[in-house]
Coordinates of C-alpha atoms in Angstrom, one line a residue:
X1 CA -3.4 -16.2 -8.4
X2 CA -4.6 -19.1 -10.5
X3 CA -6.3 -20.6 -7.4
X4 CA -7.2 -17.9 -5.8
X5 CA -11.2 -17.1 -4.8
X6 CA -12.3 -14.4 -7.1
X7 CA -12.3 -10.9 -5.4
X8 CA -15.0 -8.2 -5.4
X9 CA -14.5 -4.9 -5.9
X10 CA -15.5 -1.7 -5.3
X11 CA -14.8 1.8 -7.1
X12 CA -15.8 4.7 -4.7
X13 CA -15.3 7.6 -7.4
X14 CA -17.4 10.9 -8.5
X15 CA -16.1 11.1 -12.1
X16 CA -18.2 8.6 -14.1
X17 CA -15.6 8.6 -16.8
X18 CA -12.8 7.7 -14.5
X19 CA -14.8 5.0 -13.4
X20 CA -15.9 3.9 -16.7
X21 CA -12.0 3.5 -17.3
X22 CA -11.6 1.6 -14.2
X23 CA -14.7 -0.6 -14.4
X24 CA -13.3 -1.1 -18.1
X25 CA -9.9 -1.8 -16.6
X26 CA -11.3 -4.8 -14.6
X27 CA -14.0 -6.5 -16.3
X28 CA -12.1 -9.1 -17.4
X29 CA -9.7 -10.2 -15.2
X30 CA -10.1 -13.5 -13.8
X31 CA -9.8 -13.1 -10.6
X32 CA -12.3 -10.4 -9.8
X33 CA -16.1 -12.0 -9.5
X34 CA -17.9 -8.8 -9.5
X35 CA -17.0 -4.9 -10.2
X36 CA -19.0 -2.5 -7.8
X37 CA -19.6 1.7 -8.2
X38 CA -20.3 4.3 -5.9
X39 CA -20.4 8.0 -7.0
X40 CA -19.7 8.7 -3.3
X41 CA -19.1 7.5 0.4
X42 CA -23.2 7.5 1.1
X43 CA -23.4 4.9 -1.7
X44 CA -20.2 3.0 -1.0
X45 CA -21.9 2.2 2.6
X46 CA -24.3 0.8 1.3
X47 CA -22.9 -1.6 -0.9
X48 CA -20.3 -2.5 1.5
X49 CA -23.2 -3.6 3.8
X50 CA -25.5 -6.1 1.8
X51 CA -21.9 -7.3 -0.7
X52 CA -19.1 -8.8 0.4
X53 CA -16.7 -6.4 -0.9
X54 CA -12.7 -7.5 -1.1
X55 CA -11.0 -4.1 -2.3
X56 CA -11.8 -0.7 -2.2
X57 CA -10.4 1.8 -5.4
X58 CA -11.1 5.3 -3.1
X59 CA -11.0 8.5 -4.4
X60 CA -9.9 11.0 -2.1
X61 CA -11.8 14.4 -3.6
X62 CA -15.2 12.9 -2.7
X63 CA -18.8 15.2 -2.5
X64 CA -19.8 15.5 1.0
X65 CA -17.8 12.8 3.3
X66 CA -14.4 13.0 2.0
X67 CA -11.8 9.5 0.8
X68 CA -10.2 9.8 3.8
X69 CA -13.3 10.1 6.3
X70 CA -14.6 6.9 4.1
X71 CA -11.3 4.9 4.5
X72 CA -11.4 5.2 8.6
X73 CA -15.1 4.5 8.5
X74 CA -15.0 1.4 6.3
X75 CA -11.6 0.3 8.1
X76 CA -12.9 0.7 11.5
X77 CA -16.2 -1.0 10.2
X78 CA -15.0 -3.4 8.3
X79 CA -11.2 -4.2 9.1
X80 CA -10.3 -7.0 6.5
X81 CA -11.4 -4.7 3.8
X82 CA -8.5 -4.1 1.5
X83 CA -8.1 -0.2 0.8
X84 CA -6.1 1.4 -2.3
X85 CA -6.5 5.1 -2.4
X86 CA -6.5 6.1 -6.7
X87 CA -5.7 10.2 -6.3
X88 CA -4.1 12.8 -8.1
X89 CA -3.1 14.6 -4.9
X90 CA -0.3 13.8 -3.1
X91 CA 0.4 16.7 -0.1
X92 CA 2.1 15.0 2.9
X93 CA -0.6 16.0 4.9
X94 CA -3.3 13.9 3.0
X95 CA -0.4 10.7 2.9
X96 CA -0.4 11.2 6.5
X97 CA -4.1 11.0 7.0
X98 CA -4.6 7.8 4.8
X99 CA -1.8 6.1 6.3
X100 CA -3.3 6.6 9.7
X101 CA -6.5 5.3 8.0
X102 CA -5.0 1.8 7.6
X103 CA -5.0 2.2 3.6
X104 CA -3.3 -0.7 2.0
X105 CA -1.7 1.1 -1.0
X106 CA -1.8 4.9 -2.4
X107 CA -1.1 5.2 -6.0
X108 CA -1.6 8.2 -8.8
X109 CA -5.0 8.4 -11.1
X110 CA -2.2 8.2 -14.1
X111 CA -1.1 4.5 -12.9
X112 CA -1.3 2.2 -16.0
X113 CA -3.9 -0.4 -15.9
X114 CA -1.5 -3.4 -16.3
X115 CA 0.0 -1.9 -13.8
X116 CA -3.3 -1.6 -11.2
X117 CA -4.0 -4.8 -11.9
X118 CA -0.8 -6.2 -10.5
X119 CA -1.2 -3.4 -7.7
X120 CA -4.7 -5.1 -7.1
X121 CA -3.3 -8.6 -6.5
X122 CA -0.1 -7.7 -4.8
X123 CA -2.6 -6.1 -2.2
X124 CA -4.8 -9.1 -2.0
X125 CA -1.7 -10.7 -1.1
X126 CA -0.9 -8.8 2.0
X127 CA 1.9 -6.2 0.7
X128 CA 1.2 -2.7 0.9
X129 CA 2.6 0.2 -1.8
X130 CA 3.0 3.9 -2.6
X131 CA 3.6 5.3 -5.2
X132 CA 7.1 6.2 -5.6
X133 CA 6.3 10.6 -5.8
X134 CA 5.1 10.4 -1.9
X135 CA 7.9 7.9 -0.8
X136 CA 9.5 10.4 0.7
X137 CA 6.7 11.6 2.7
X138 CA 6.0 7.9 3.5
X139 CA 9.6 7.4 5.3
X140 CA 9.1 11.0 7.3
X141 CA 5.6 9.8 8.5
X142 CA 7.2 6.1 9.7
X143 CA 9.8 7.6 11.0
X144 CA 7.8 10.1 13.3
X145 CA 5.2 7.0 14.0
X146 CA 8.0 4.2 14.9
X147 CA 7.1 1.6 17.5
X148 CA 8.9 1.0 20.7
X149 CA 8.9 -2.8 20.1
X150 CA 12.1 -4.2 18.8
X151 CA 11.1 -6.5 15.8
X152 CA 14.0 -8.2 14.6
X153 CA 13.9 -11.3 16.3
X154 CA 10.4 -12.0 15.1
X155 CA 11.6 -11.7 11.3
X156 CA 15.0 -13.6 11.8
X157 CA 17.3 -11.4 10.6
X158 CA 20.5 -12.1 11.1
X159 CA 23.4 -8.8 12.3
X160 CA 24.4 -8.3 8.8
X161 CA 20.6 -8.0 7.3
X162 CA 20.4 -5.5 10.2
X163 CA 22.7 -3.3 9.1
X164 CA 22.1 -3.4 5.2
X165 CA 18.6 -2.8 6.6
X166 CA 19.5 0.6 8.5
X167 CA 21.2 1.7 5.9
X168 CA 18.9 1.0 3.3
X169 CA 16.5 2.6 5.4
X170 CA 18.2 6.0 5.4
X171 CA 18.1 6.1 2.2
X172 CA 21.1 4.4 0.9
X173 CA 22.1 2.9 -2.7
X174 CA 23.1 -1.0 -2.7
X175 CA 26.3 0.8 -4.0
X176 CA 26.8 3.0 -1.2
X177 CA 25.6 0.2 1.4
X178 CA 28.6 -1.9 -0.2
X179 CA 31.5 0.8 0.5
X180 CA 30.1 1.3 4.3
X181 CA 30.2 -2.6 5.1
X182 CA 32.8 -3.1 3.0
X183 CA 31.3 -6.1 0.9
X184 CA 30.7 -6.3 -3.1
X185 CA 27.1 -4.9 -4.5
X186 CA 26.4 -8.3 -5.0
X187 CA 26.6 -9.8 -2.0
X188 CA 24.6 -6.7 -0.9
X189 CA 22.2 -7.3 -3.0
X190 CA 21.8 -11.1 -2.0
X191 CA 21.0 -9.5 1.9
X192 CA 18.3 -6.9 0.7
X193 CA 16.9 -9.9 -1.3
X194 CA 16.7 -11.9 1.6
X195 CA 15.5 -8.7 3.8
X196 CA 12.8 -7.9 1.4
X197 CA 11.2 -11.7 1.9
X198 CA 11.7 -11.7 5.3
X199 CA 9.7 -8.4 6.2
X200 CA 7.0 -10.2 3.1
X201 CA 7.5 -6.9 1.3
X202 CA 8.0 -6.4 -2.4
X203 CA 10.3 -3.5 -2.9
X204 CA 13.2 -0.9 -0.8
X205 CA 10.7 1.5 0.1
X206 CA 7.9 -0.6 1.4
X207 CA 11.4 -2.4 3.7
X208 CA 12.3 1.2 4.8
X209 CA 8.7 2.1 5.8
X210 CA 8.1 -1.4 8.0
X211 CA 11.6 -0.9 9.5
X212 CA 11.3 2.6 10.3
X213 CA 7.7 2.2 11.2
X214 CA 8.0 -1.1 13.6
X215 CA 11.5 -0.1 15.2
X216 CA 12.9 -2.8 13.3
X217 CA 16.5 -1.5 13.8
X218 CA 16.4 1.0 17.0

C-alpha cells in the first residue's frame, strides 16, 4: 500500500456516534485522501455524484431508502465503487440481498478498527470478505447461485488442487482433507496455499464461496 493512490471514502450511516468512531477510525491513515459522511442514501447520492468516491462503509438500517436499495443503486450507477456493508444484522435473507447487490465485503459493527482498516485495503485490493458468523449463509447462497461455466482451466489448477478444493469447499478441515487423499496435513496445506493464490483470495471461506459460486469444481 505504500504506493498506492490515496482512497476516498464514504460512510453512509444514521448514528452520528458510530460515525464519529469510524470517521475517527480513519483520519489518519495514509492512504485514505479524504473521509466523507452521509446520514442517509439521499445524501450519499449526492456526494457520490460531484466526489470521486473509492469505498463505501454502508449501513444497512437506513431512514427512508434502505443499505441494500443504496448498494444496487450506487453499484448499478457506479460499478467500480467498492462497497463494504458495516451491520449488526446478519439474517440470511439480508446476506442474500447484499450479495446480489455486488457488495465487496460484509462485516459486524463490533469489527475492531485495526481490523477495518486492513478489511479496507484488502478490498481496495480486489478480495472480497464476510464476516465469519454469516459464512455459512455465504456457502448456502453460492451454492444455490453456481455458474454453469467450468472455471478451472482459467485458474490453472492442477487435479490434485481440484480435489483439496472440493473438499475444502464442503466444508472440510486440512486434517480431514489429508485422511480422504491420503497425503500428510502438510502437504495439504502447501495445495490450499497454492489454491488460495490462484483464485487471488485471502482465506478458506472466500475459496469455498468463488468455487461454489463460479462452478469451479462441477
Amino acid at each position: 500500500m505504500r504506493d498506492m493512490e490515496k482512497k476516498n471514502i464514504l460512510i453512509v450511516e444514521d448514528h452520528a456516534l458510530t460515525r464519529f468512531a469510524l470517521c475517527a477510525s480513519l483520519k489518519d491513515e495514509d492512504f485514505i485522501d479524504k473521509v466523507f459522511e452521509a446520514k442517509d442514501a439521499y445524501e450519499g447520492y449526492e456526494i457520490i455524484s460531484k466526489e470521486k468516491i473509492d469505498v463505501v462503509l454502508m449501513d444497512l438500517g437506513l431512514p427512508g431508502i434502505d443499505g441494500i436499495s443504496a448498494t444496487f443503486e450506487i453499484k448499478k450507477r457506479y460499478p467500480d465503487i467498492k462497497i463494504i456493508v458495516i451491520t449488526s444484522h446478519n439474517e440470511e435473507k439480508e446476506v442474500q440481498k447484499c450479495m446480489q447487490a455486488g457488495i465487496n465485503a460484509y462485516c459486524s459493527k463490533d469489527i475492531k478498527p485495526d481490523k477495518l482498516i486492513a478489511l479496507i485495503k484488502d478490498v481496495i485490493g480486489g478480495a472480497i470478505w464476510f464476516d465469519s458468523n454469516i459464512s455459512k449463509y455465504v456457502l448456502n447462497i453460492a451454492k444455490e447461485n453456481k455458474q454453469e461455466i467450468k472455471k478451472e482451466t482459467i485458474y490453472n489448477l492442477t487435479s490434485k488442487e481440484l480435489m483439496v478444493l472440493r473438499l475444502l469447499a464442503e466444508g472440510n478441515s486440512n486434517l480431514d482433507i489429508a485422511k480422504k487423499l491420503n497425503i500428510s496435513v502438510n502437504t495439504t496445506k502447501v495445495h490450499v496455499c497454492s489454491i488460495l493464490q490462484k483464485l487471488s483470495v485471502d482465506d478458506r471461506t472466500q475459496a469455498a464461496v468463488k468455487a461454489l459460486k463460479e462452478n469451479i469444481t462441477g
